[in-house]
Amino acid sequence: MPTPPADLPIDLDLVRALLRAQSPGLADLPLTPFRGGWDNVHFRLGDSLLIRMPRRRLAVDLIRNELRWLPTIAPHLWGATPVPAFEGAPGQGYPWPWAIVAFVPGTPAGELPVEQRAEAAEPLADFFSSLHTPAPLGAPENPVRGMSIDRPELDQRVRERLTRLEDGPRAALTERWDAWRHAPEWDSPDVWLHGDPHPYNMILDDDGRLAGVIDWGDLTAGDPACDLATAWLTFDAPARRVFVDRTNLYGRFDTATWDRARAWAIHLGLIFALESDEPGLRRCGEHALRETLAEPVHASALLTA
């Protein structure tokens, strides 16, 4: 899963030209490159804004989903959300929509040691409680997040990745994968999902508490277990206990949901650990696999008591 190449070059001159043509009131603000990702290039604009531009054709629908839905969802969410402040149009040789969004200041949780993320556990549970509400018809579909974890094609991919592990971890993770993926399916209405809440998409303030959640390109609707898997990607056991207890205060999720969340954690952990070319995401995946390995196979009672 190496970072895919960009479909076209995006540089400061292009961004400045787009600003002058479409938002001249912002065109003279300081403009600097910022963290990029698989799908988008980012530029800081002044002190409070961020420009978000697809770098691949495959990402165009993702930013359209953000532009369409985030303004509707964000007012109901706990914590800061990079709501689009301006919708950019194709121009100056750039063929796709782009966005200026609110910048969420702070430190990505993935850049901090796991033990320093504990203060984010309760706020993250509150964030998901505010997000995981029934989604309307027409909510974005996503081919890789939010659907059933118990699908033959996904099982095949997980088993292929498991073969790359040493015998002991492979056998233990296979046992857990087989137990947890067969949990009863989500049978309530589809809820809104962030889709990709790994620790590099969670921004913490100076006190280690959750300031906001960024990168909404995988926004979709479906089974909340997909999002709840971050309990194993992001936290150690004590903080995860806090996160689960806080989440269970809202009374929505049964033991089967937590089983599916652990299965999602194995699936995502294997992707990050084995196939990412980003060192931070590899560490995130390795952490998730260690955390799932440390739990008994039938751990639901421990999580929901």
PDB file of C-alpha atoms in Angstrom:
ATOM      1  CA  MET A   1       0.000   0.000   0.000  1.00  0.00           C
ATOM      2  CA  PRO A   2       2.631   2.566  -0.977  1.00  0.00           C
ATOM      3  CA  THR A   3       1.478   6.154  -1.337  1.00  0.00           C
ATOM      4  CA  PRO A   4       0.149   6.372  -4.894  1.00  0.00           C
ATOM      5  CA  PRO A   5       1.695   8.891  -7.267  1.00  0.00           C
ATOM      6  CA  ALA A   6      -0.132  12.130  -7.954  1.00  0.00           C
ATOM      7  CA  ASP A   7      -2.067  12.336 -11.199  1.00  0.00           C
ATOM      8  CA  LEU A   8      -0.914  15.928 -11.722  1.00  0.00           C
ATOM      9  CA  PRO A   9       1.536  18.391 -10.162  1.00  0.00           C
ATOM     10  CA  ILE A  10       0.240  20.925  -7.650  1.00  0.00           C
ATOM     11  CA  ASP A  11       2.554  23.722  -6.522  1.00  0.00           C
ATOM     12  CA  LEU A  12       2.371  27.088  -4.807  1.00  0.00           C
ATOM     13  CA  ASP A  13       2.126  28.987  -8.079  1.00  0.00           C
ATOM     14  CA  LEU A  14      -0.958  27.013  -9.110  1.00  0.00           C
ATOM     15  CA  VAL A  15      -2.638  27.481  -5.739  1.00  0.00           C
ATOM     16  CA  ARG A  16      -1.905  31.194  -5.672  1.00  0.00           C
ATOM     17  CA  ALA A  17      -3.314  31.558  -9.201  1.00  0.00           C
ATOM     18  CA  LEU A  18      -6.513  29.746  -8.183  1.00  0.00           C
ATOM     19  CA  LEU A  19      -6.889  32.010  -5.170  1.00  0.00           C
ATOM     20  CA  ARG A  20      -6.411  35.174  -7.222  1.00  0.00           C
ATOM     21  CA  ALA A  21      -8.976  34.020  -9.759  1.00  0.00           C
ATOM     22  CA  GLN A  22     -11.614  32.675  -7.370  1.00  0.00           C
ATOM     23  CA  SER A  23     -11.052  34.154  -3.907  1.00  0.00           C
ATOM     24  CA  PRO A  24      -8.989  37.325  -4.314  1.00  0.00           C
ATOM     25  CA  GLY A  25      -9.717  38.449  -0.765  1.00  0.00           C
ATOM     26  CA  LEU A  26      -7.602  35.550   0.508  1.00  0.00           C
ATOM     27  CA  ALA A  27      -4.937  35.563  -2.209  1.00  0.00           C
ATOM     28  CA  ASP A  28      -2.403  37.680  -0.303  1.00  0.00           C
ATOM     29  CA  LEU A  29      -2.439  35.605   2.898  1.00  0.00           C
ATOM     30  CA  PRO A  30       0.712  33.584   3.680  1.00  0.00           C
ATOM     31  CA  LEU A  31       0.651  30.260   1.807  1.00  0.00           C
ATOM     32  CA  THR A  32       2.834  27.291   2.777  1.00  0.00           C
ATOM     33  CA  PRO A  33       2.794  23.553   1.995  1.00  0.00           C
ATOM     34  CA  PHE A  34       1.397  21.395   4.781  1.00  0.00           C
ATOM     35  CA  ARG A  35       0.996  17.681   5.462  1.00  0.00           C
ATOM     36  CA  GLY A  36      -0.268  15.758   2.460  1.00  0.00           C
ATOM     37  CA  GLY A  37      -1.780  12.326   2.173  1.00  0.00           C
ATOM     38  CA  TRP A  38      -2.834   9.641  -0.257  1.00  0.00           C
ATOM     39  CA  ASP A  39      -5.637  11.646  -1.763  1.00  0.00           C
ATOM     40  CA  ASN A  40      -5.053  15.331  -1.134  1.00  0.00           C
ATOM     41  CA  VAL A  41      -2.368  18.001  -1.091  1.00  0.00           C
ATOM     42  CA  HIS A  42      -2.643  20.578   1.701  1.00  0.00           C
ATOM     43  CA  PHE A  43      -1.493  24.177   2.059  1.00  0.00           C
ATOM     44  CA  ARG A  44      -1.758  26.397   5.125  1.00  0.00           C
ATOM     45  CA  LEU A  45      -3.470  29.692   4.258  1.00  0.00           C
ATOM     46  CA  GLY A  46      -2.914  32.338   6.884  1.00  0.00           C
ATOM     47  CA  ASP A  47      -3.338  31.307  10.508  1.00  0.00           C
ATOM     48  CA  SER A  48      -6.779  29.729  10.431  1.00  0.00           C
ATOM     49  CA  LEU A  49      -7.368  28.131   7.036  1.00  0.00           C
ATOM     50  CA  LEU A  50      -6.198  25.072   5.113  1.00  0.00           C
ATOM     51  CA  ILE A  51      -6.459  24.423   1.371  1.00  0.00           C
ATOM     52  CA  ARG A  52      -7.369  20.856   0.485  1.00  0.00           C
ATOM     53  CA  MET A  53      -6.857  19.752  -3.137  1.00  0.00           C
ATOM     54  CA  PRO A  54      -7.262  16.276  -4.662  1.00  0.00           C
ATOM     55  CA  ARG A  55      -4.001  14.957  -6.055  1.00  0.00           C
ATOM     56  CA  ARG A  56      -5.646  11.919  -7.677  1.00  0.00           C
ATOM     57  CA  ARG A  57      -8.717  11.569  -9.848  1.00  0.00           C
ATOM     58  CA  LEU A  58      -9.990   8.847  -7.502  1.00  0.00           C
ATOM     59  CA  ALA A  59     -10.205  11.401  -4.683  1.00  0.00           C
ATOM     60  CA  VAL A  60     -12.484  13.850  -6.464  1.00  0.00           C
ATOM     61  CA  ASP A  61     -15.723  12.225  -5.291  1.00  0.00           C
ATOM     62  CA  LEU A  62     -14.341  12.151  -1.751  1.00  0.00           C
ATOM     63  CA  ILE A  63     -13.872  15.902  -1.581  1.00  0.00           C
ATOM     64  CA  ARG A  64     -17.288  16.378  -3.187  1.00  0.00           C
ATOM     65  CA  ASN A  65     -18.743  14.345  -0.307  1.00  0.00           C
ATOM     66  CA  GLU A  66     -16.982  16.584   2.193  1.00  0.00           C
ATOM     67  CA  LEU A  67     -18.242  19.718   0.467  1.00  0.00           C
ATOM     68  CA  ARG A  68     -21.774  18.344   0.303  1.00  0.00           C
ATOM     69  CA  TRP A  69     -22.178  16.829   3.750  1.00  0.00           C
ATOM     70  CA  LEU A  70     -19.765  18.310   6.292  1.00  0.00           C
ATOM     71  CA  PRO A  71     -21.595  21.646   6.597  1.00  0.00           C
ATOM     72  CA  THR A  72     -24.715  19.660   7.523  1.00  0.00           C
ATOM     73  CA  ILE A  73     -23.047  17.284   9.960  1.00  0.00           C
ATOM     74  CA  ALA A  74     -20.480  19.517  11.664  1.00  0.00           C
ATOM     75  CA  PRO A  75     -22.842  21.694  13.756  1.00  0.00           C
ATOM     76  CA  HIS A  76     -23.964  18.580  15.633  1.00  0.00           C
ATOM     77  CA  LEU A  77     -20.488  17.207  16.361  1.00  0.00           C
ATOM     78  CA  TRP A  78     -18.480  17.400  19.546  1.00  0.00           C
ATOM     79  CA  GLY A  79     -15.131  19.029  18.808  1.00  0.00           C
ATOM     80  CA  ALA A  80     -13.695  21.012  15.927  1.00  0.00           C
ATOM     81  CA  THR A  81     -14.359  19.874  12.372  1.00  0.00           C
ATOM     82  CA  PRO A  82     -12.624  21.268   9.253  1.00  0.00           C
ATOM     83  CA  VAL A  83     -15.811  22.592   7.705  1.00  0.00           C
ATOM     84  CA  PRO A  84     -15.403  23.921   4.139  1.00  0.00           C
ATOM     85  CA  ALA A  85     -15.325  27.709   4.166  1.00  0.00           C
ATOM     86  CA  PHE A  86     -14.984  28.043   0.391  1.00  0.00           C
ATOM     87  CA  GLU A  87     -15.690  25.678  -2.499  1.00  0.00           C
ATOM     88  CA  GLY A  88     -13.137  26.039  -5.257  1.00  0.00           C
ATOM     89  CA  ALA A  89     -13.876  25.223  -8.885  1.00  0.00           C
ATOM     90  CA  PRO A  90     -11.653  23.856 -11.662  1.00  0.00           C
ATOM     91  CA  GLY A  91      -9.452  26.486 -13.220  1.00  0.00           C
ATOM     92  CA  GLN A  92      -5.922  27.577 -14.127  1.00  0.00           C
ATOM     93  CA  GLY A  93      -5.346  24.126 -15.612  1.00  0.00           C
ATOM     94  CA  TYR A  94      -6.499  22.345 -12.443  1.00  0.00           C
ATOM     95  CA  PRO A  95      -9.454  20.095 -13.417  1.00  0.00           C
ATOM     96  CA  TRP A  96     -11.198  19.307 -10.110  1.00  0.00           C
ATOM     97  CA  PRO A  97     -13.071  20.902  -7.216  1.00  0.00           C
ATOM     98  CA  TRP A  98     -11.035  21.913  -4.180  1.00  0.00           C
ATOM     99  CA  ALA A  99     -11.780  23.401  -0.793  1.00  0.00           C
ATOM    100  CA  ILE A 100     -10.643  25.919   1.787  1.00  0.00           C
ATOM    101  CA  VAL A 101     -11.455  24.539   5.229  1.00  0.00           C
ATOM    102  CA  ALA A 102     -11.013  25.606   8.821  1.00  0.00           C
ATOM    103  CA  PHE A 103      -7.593  24.636  10.174  1.00  0.00           C
ATOM    104  CA  VAL A 104      -7.704  22.520  13.361  1.00  0.00           C
ATOM    105  CA  PRO A 105      -4.618  23.402  15.444  1.00  0.00           C
ATOM    106  CA  GLY A 106      -2.899  20.856  17.635  1.00  0.00           C
ATOM    107  CA  THR A 107      -0.861  17.669  17.387  1.00  0.00           C
ATOM    108  CA  PRO A 108      -1.964  14.472  15.622  1.00  0.00           C
ATOM    109  CA  ALA A 109      -2.400  11.750  18.234  1.00  0.00           C
ATOM    110  CA  GLY A 110      -0.220   9.454  16.145  1.00  0.00           C
ATOM    111  CA  GLU A 111       2.771  11.731  16.761  1.00  0.00           C
ATOM    112  CA  LEU A 112       2.526  11.190  20.529  1.00  0.00           C
ATOM    113  CA  PRO A 113       3.410   8.077  22.533  1.00  0.00           C
ATOM    114  CA  VAL A 114       0.383   5.881  23.120  1.00  0.00           C
ATOM    115  CA  GLU A 115       0.381   6.542  26.869  1.00  0.00           C
ATOM    116  CA  GLN A 116       0.041  10.288  26.212  1.00  0.00           C
ATOM    117  CA  ARG A 117      -3.249   9.824  24.345  1.00  0.00           C
ATOM    118  CA  ALA A 118      -5.291   8.728  27.355  1.00  0.00           C
ATOM    119  CA  GLU A 119      -6.903  12.129  27.947  1.00  0.00           C
ATOM    120  CA  ALA A 120      -8.500  11.861  24.488  1.00  0.00           C
ATOM    121  CA  ALA A 121     -10.437   8.684  25.309  1.00  0.00           C
ATOM    122  CA  GLU A 122     -13.552  10.250  26.827  1.00  0.00           C
ATOM    123  CA  PRO A 123     -13.770  13.153  24.341  1.00  0.00           C
ATOM    124  CA  LEU A 124     -13.425  10.713  21.444  1.00  0.00           C
ATOM    125  CA  ALA A 125     -16.310   8.652  22.805  1.00  0.00           C
ATOM    126  CA  ASP A 126     -18.355  11.860  23.026  1.00  0.00           C
ATOM    127  CA  PHE A 127     -17.394  12.724  19.461  1.00  0.00           C
ATOM    128  CA  PHE A 128     -18.586   9.360  18.153  1.00  0.00           C
ATOM    129  CA  SER A 129     -21.800   9.646  20.134  1.00  0.00           C
ATOM    130  CA  SER A 130     -22.516  12.933  18.375  1.00  0.00           C
ATOM    131  CA  LEU A 131     -21.577  11.486  14.963  1.00  0.00           C
ATOM    132  CA  HIS A 132     -23.126   8.009  15.051  1.00  0.00           C
ATOM    133  CA  THR A 133     -26.680   9.092  14.361  1.00  0.00           C
ATOM    134  CA  PRO A 134     -28.947   7.756  11.592  1.00  0.00           C
ATOM    135  CA  ALA A 135     -27.774   8.887   8.179  1.00  0.00           C
ATOM    136  CA  PRO A 136     -30.244  10.038   5.512  1.00  0.00           C
ATOM    137  CA  LEU A 137     -30.929   8.407   2.203  1.00  0.00           C
ATOM    138  CA  GLY A 138     -28.284   9.477  -0.269  1.00  0.00           C
ATOM    139  CA  ALA A 139     -25.433   9.447   2.249  1.00  0.00           C
ATOM    140  CA  PRO A 140     -22.104   8.697   0.556  1.00  0.00           C
ATOM    141  CA  GLU A 141     -21.300   5.081  -0.164  1.00  0.00           C
ATOM    142  CA  ASN A 142     -17.837   3.723   0.526  1.00  0.00           C
ATOM    143  CA  PRO A 143     -16.533   0.450  -0.963  1.00  0.00           C
ATOM    144  CA  VAL A 144     -14.068  -0.250   1.864  1.00  0.00           C
ATOM    145  CA  ARG A 145     -15.542   1.154   5.101  1.00  0.00           C
ATOM    146  CA  GLY A 146     -18.751   0.747   7.030  1.00  0.00           C
ATOM    147  CA  MET A 147     -20.018  -2.428   5.399  1.00  0.00           C
ATOM    148  CA  SER A 148     -20.195  -5.950   6.814  1.00  0.00           C
ATOM    149  CA  ILE A 149     -16.855  -7.206   8.127  1.00  0.00           C
ATOM    150  CA  ASP A 150     -17.903 -10.788   7.364  1.00  0.00           C
ATOM    151  CA  ARG A 151     -17.477 -10.808   3.590  1.00  0.00           C
ATOM    152  CA  PRO A 152     -15.672 -13.521   1.600  1.00  0.00           C
ATOM    153  CA  GLU A 153     -13.507 -11.121  -0.399  1.00  0.00           C
ATOM    154  CA  LEU A 154     -12.370  -9.287   2.737  1.00  0.00           C
ATOM    155  CA  ASP A 155     -11.733 -12.568   4.543  1.00  0.00           C
ATOM    156  CA  GLN A 156      -9.521 -13.641   1.650  1.00  0.00           C
ATOM    157  CA  ARG A 157      -7.456 -10.458   1.848  1.00  0.00           C
ATOM    158  CA  VAL A 158      -7.052 -10.722   5.613  1.00  0.00           C
ATOM    159  CA  ARG A 159      -5.927 -14.353   5.386  1.00  0.00           C
ATOM    160  CA  GLU A 160      -3.394 -13.517   2.696  1.00  0.00           C
ATOM    161  CA  ARG A 161      -1.889 -10.830   4.918  1.00  0.00           C
ATOM    162  CA  LEU A 162      -1.876 -13.173   7.908  1.00  0.00           C
ATOM    163  CA  THR A 163       0.351 -15.585   5.986  1.00  0.00           C
ATOM    164  CA  ARG A 164       3.093 -12.943   6.107  1.00  0.00           C
ATOM    165  CA  LEU A 165       3.292 -13.106   9.910  1.00  0.00           C
ATOM    166  CA  GLU A 166       5.308 -15.490  12.048  1.00  0.00           C
ATOM    167  CA  ASP A 167       3.594 -18.689  13.143  1.00  0.00           C
ATOM    168  CA  GLY A 168       2.614 -17.643  16.672  1.00  0.00           C
ATOM    169  CA  PRO A 169       1.001 -14.280  15.913  1.00  0.00           C
ATOM    170  CA  ARG A 170      -0.540 -15.684  12.724  1.00  0.00           C
ATOM    171  CA  ALA A 171      -2.326 -18.489  14.564  1.00  0.00           C
ATOM    172  CA  ALA A 172      -3.501 -16.254  17.404  1.00  0.00           C
ATOM    173  CA  LEU A 173      -4.747 -13.499  15.112  1.00  0.00           C
ATOM    174  CA  THR A 174      -6.463 -16.012  12.832  1.00  0.00           C
ATOM    175  CA  GLU A 175      -8.336 -17.435  15.823  1.00  0.00           C
ATOM    176  CA  ARG A 176      -9.476 -13.966  16.848  1.00  0.00           C
ATOM    177  CA  TRP A 177     -10.365 -12.939  13.312  1.00  0.00           C
ATOM    178  CA  ASP A 178     -12.523 -16.043  12.855  1.00  0.00           C
ATOM    179  CA  ALA A 179     -14.290 -15.479  16.176  1.00  0.00           C
ATOM    180  CA  TRP A 180     -14.921 -11.763  15.883  1.00  0.00           C
ATOM    181  CA  ARG A 181     -15.851 -11.405  12.216  1.00  0.00           C
ATOM    182  CA  HIS A 182     -18.754 -13.836  12.652  1.00  0.00           C
ATOM    183  CA  ALA A 183     -20.457 -11.661  15.274  1.00  0.00           C
ATOM    184  CA  PRO A 184     -24.090 -10.847  14.464  1.00  0.00           C
ATOM    185  CA  GLU A 185     -24.451  -8.081  11.894  1.00  0.00           C
ATOM    186  CA  TRP A 186     -25.479  -4.495  12.614  1.00  0.00           C
ATOM    187  CA  ASP A 187     -29.262  -4.555  12.254  1.00  0.00           C
ATOM    188  CA  SER A 188     -30.126  -0.943  13.082  1.00  0.00           C
ATOM    189  CA  PRO A 189     -30.302   1.967  10.619  1.00  0.00           C
ATOM    190  CA  ASP A 190     -27.010   2.969   9.047  1.00  0.00           C
ATOM    191  CA  VAL A 191     -25.299   5.722  11.017  1.00  0.00           C
ATOM    192  CA  TRP A 192     -22.906   8.435   9.953  1.00  0.00           C
ATOM    193  CA  LEU A 193     -19.263   7.304  10.006  1.00  0.00           C
ATOM    194  CA  HIS A 194     -16.004   9.179   9.774  1.00  0.00           C
ATOM    195  CA  GLY A 195     -14.593   6.131   8.014  1.00  0.00           C
ATOM    196  CA  ASP A 196     -10.902   6.634   8.805  1.00  0.00           C
ATOM    197  CA  PRO A 197     -10.412   7.704  12.451  1.00  0.00           C
ATOM    198  CA  HIS A 198      -6.858   6.458  12.921  1.00  0.00           C
ATOM    199  CA  PRO A 199      -4.617   8.396  15.339  1.00  0.00           C
ATOM    200  CA  TYR A 200      -3.145  10.640  12.654  1.00  0.00           C
ATOM    201  CA  ASN A 201      -6.630  11.984  11.933  1.00  0.00           C
ATOM    202  CA  MET A 202      -7.243  12.935  15.571  1.00  0.00           C
ATOM    203  CA  ILE A 203      -5.886  16.294  16.682  1.00  0.00           C
ATOM    204  CA  LEU A 204      -5.040  16.751  20.368  1.00  0.00           C
ATOM    205  CA  ASP A 205      -4.599  20.012  22.248  1.00  0.00           C
ATOM    206  CA  ASP A 206      -1.713  20.868  24.576  1.00  0.00           C
ATOM    207  CA  ASP A 207      -3.383  18.951  27.409  1.00  0.00           C
ATOM    208  CA  GLY A 208      -3.691  15.799  25.323  1.00  0.00           C
ATOM    209  CA  ARG A 209      -7.444  16.106  24.943  1.00  0.00           C
ATOM    210  CA  LEU A 210      -9.240  15.746  21.637  1.00  0.00           C
ATOM    211  CA  ALA A 211      -9.428  19.061  19.785  1.00  0.00           C
ATOM    212  CA  GLY A 212     -10.978  17.770  16.576  1.00  0.00           C
ATOM    213  CA  VAL A 213     -11.077  15.062  13.925  1.00  0.00           C
ATOM    214  CA  ILE A 214      -9.804  15.765  10.415  1.00  0.00           C
ATOM    215  CA  ASP A 215      -9.699  14.150   6.953  1.00  0.00           C
ATOM    216  CA  TRP A 216     -13.311  13.327   6.164  1.00  0.00           C
ATOM    217  CA  GLY A 217     -12.689  11.861   2.721  1.00  0.00           C
ATOM    218  CA  ASP A 218     -14.005   8.439   3.766  1.00  0.00           C
ATOM    219  CA  LEU A 219     -17.228   9.906   5.178  1.00  0.00           C
ATOM    220  CA  THR A 220     -19.954   7.311   4.763  1.00  0.00           C
ATOM    221  CA  ALA A 221     -22.813   5.531   6.528  1.00  0.00           C
ATOM    222  CA  GLY A 222     -23.037   2.014   7.886  1.00  0.00           C
ATOM    223  CA  ASP A 223     -21.926  -0.112  10.830  1.00  0.00           C
ATOM    224  CA  PRO A 224     -20.321   1.968  13.648  1.00  0.00           C
ATOM    225  CA  ALA A 225     -17.935  -0.919  14.423  1.00  0.00           C
ATOM    226  CA  CYS A 226     -15.758   0.361  11.591  1.00  0.00           C
ATOM    227  CA  ASP A 227     -15.102   3.612  13.481  1.00  0.00           C
ATOM    228  CA  LEU A 228     -14.947   1.990  16.928  1.00  0.00           C
ATOM    229  CA  ALA A 229     -11.963  -0.088  15.787  1.00  0.00           C
ATOM    230  CA  THR A 230      -9.847   2.962  16.585  1.00  0.00           C
ATOM    231  CA  ALA A 231     -10.009   1.907  20.232  1.00  0.00           C
ATOM    232  CA  TRP A 232      -7.326  -0.654  19.341  1.00  0.00           C
ATOM    233  CA  LEU A 233      -5.458   1.490  16.830  1.00  0.00           C
ATOM    234  CA  THR A 234      -5.172   4.525  19.099  1.00  0.00           C
ATOM    235  CA  PHE A 235      -5.196   3.545  22.782  1.00  0.00           C
ATOM    236  CA  ASP A 236      -3.534   1.202  25.238  1.00  0.00           C
ATOM    237  CA  ALA A 237      -5.644  -1.077  27.427  1.00  0.00           C
ATOM    238  CA  PRO A 238      -6.360   1.389  30.294  1.00  0.00           C
ATOM    239  CA  ALA A 239      -7.383   4.218  27.957  1.00  0.00           C
ATOM    240  CA  ARG A 240      -9.418   1.812  25.823  1.00  0.00           C
ATOM    241  CA  ARG A 241     -11.299   0.760  28.970  1.00  0.00           C
ATOM    242  CA  VAL A 242     -12.163   4.442  29.545  1.00  0.00           C
ATOM    243  CA  PHE A 243     -13.213   4.872  25.909  1.00  0.00           C
ATOM    244  CA  VAL A 244     -15.426   1.770  25.961  1.00  0.00           C
ATOM    245  CA  ASP A 245     -17.011   2.628  29.310  1.00  0.00           C
ATOM    246  CA  ARG A 246     -17.768   6.154  28.147  1.00  0.00           C
ATOM    247  CA  THR A 247     -19.191   4.882  24.857  1.00  0.00           C
ATOM    248  CA  ASN A 248     -21.374   2.360  26.658  1.00  0.00           C
ATOM    249  CA  LEU A 249     -22.897   5.136  28.764  1.00  0.00           C
ATOM    250  CA  TYR A 250     -24.810   6.106  25.640  1.00  0.00           C
ATOM    251  CA  GLY A 251     -26.311   2.617  25.566  1.00  0.00           C
ATOM    252  CA  ARG A 252     -26.231   1.988  21.843  1.00  0.00           C
ATOM    253  CA  PHE A 253     -23.756  -0.813  21.249  1.00  0.00           C
ATOM    254  CA  ASP A 254     -24.049  -4.484  22.128  1.00  0.00           C
ATOM    255  CA  THR A 255     -21.292  -7.055  22.546  1.00  0.00           C
ATOM    256  CA  ALA A 256     -21.526  -8.012  18.868  1.00  0.00           C
ATOM    257  CA  THR A 257     -20.645  -4.459  17.838  1.00  0.00           C
ATOM    258  CA  TRP A 258     -17.477  -4.548  19.908  1.00  0.00           C
ATOM    259  CA  ASP A 259     -16.595  -7.955  18.464  1.00  0.00           C
ATOM    260  CA  ARG A 260     -16.935  -6.563  14.944  1.00  0.00           C
ATOM    261  CA  ALA A 261     -14.880  -3.529  15.980  1.00  0.00           C
ATOM    262  CA  ARG A 262     -12.039  -5.824  17.037  1.00  0.00           C
ATOM    263  CA  ALA A 263     -12.276  -7.640  13.714  1.00  0.00           C
ATOM    264  CA  TRP A 264     -12.026  -4.270  11.953  1.00  0.00           C
ATOM    265  CA  ALA A 265      -8.972  -3.499  14.102  1.00  0.00           C
ATOM    266  CA  ILE A 266      -7.257  -6.672  12.873  1.00  0.00           C
ATOM    267  CA  HIS A 267      -8.133  -5.894   9.255  1.00  0.00           C
ATOM    268  CA  LEU A 268      -6.911  -2.282   9.435  1.00  0.00           C
ATOM    269  CA  GLY A 269      -3.941  -3.182  11.602  1.00  0.00           C
ATOM    270  CA  LEU A 270      -2.705  -5.664   9.010  1.00  0.00           C
ATOM    271  CA  ILE A 271      -3.055  -3.093   6.211  1.00  0.00           C
ATOM    272  CA  PHE A 272      -1.137  -0.416   8.108  1.00  0.00           C
ATOM    273  CA  ALA A 273       1.516  -2.754   9.521  1.00  0.00           C
ATOM    274  CA  LEU A 274       2.278  -4.699   6.369  1.00  0.00           C
ATOM    275  CA  GLU A 275       1.509  -2.441   3.443  1.00  0.00           C
ATOM    276  CA  SER A 276       1.912   1.221   4.398  1.00  0.00           C
ATOM    277  CA  ASP A 277       5.058   3.099   3.410  1.00  0.00           C
ATOM    278  CA  GLU A 278       4.429   5.650   6.173  1.00  0.00           C
ATOM    279  CA  PRO A 279       6.406   4.767   9.344  1.00  0.00           C
ATOM    280  CA  GLY A 280       3.774   6.271  11.613  1.00  0.00           C
ATOM    281  CA  LEU A 281       0.960   4.235  10.087  1.00  0.00           C
ATOM    282  CA  ARG A 282       3.095   1.099  10.278  1.00  0.00           C
ATOM    283  CA  ARG A 283       3.563   1.705  13.990  1.00  0.00           C
ATOM    284  CA  CYS A 284      -0.181   2.283  14.305  1.00  0.00           C
ATOM    285  CA  GLY A 285      -0.892  -1.063  12.642  1.00  0.00           C
ATOM    286  CA  GLU A 286       1.662  -2.924  14.728  1.00  0.00           C
ATOM    287  CA  HIS A 287       0.142  -1.431  17.862  1.00  0.00           C
ATOM    288  CA  ALA A 288      -3.348  -2.537  16.826  1.00  0.00           C
ATOM    289  CA  LEU A 289      -2.172  -6.096  16.256  1.00  0.00           C
ATOM    290  CA  ARG A 290      -0.427  -6.220  19.639  1.00  0.00           C
ATOM    291  CA  GLU A 291      -3.528  -4.878  21.368  1.00  0.00           C
ATOM    292  CA  THR A 292      -5.862  -7.401  19.766  1.00  0.00           C
ATOM    293  CA  LEU A 293      -3.423 -10.227  20.500  1.00  0.00           C
ATOM    294  CA  ALA A 294      -3.401  -9.231  24.179  1.00  0.00           C
ATOM    295  CA  GLU A 295      -7.142  -9.829  24.544  1.00  0.00           C
ATOM    296  CA  PRO A 296      -8.817 -13.170  25.140  1.00  0.00           C
ATOM    297  CA  VAL A 297     -10.773 -14.416  22.157  1.00  0.00           C
ATOM    298  CA  HIS A 298     -14.070 -14.076  23.990  1.00  0.00           C
ATOM    299  CA  ALA A 299     -13.543 -10.628  25.500  1.00  0.00           C
ATOM    300  CA  SER A 300     -16.951  -9.038  25.035  1.00  0.00           C
ATOM    301  CA  ALA A 301     -17.962  -9.471  28.648  1.00  0.00           C
ATOM    302  CA  LEU A 302     -14.836  -7.582  29.728  1.00  0.00           C
ATOM    303  CA  LEU A 303     -15.757  -4.678  27.474  1.00  0.00           C
ATOM    304  CA  THR A 304     -19.408  -4.335  28.353  1.00  0.00           C
ATOM    305  CA  ALA A 305     -19.632  -5.227  32.025  1.00  0.00           C
TER     306      ALA A 305
END
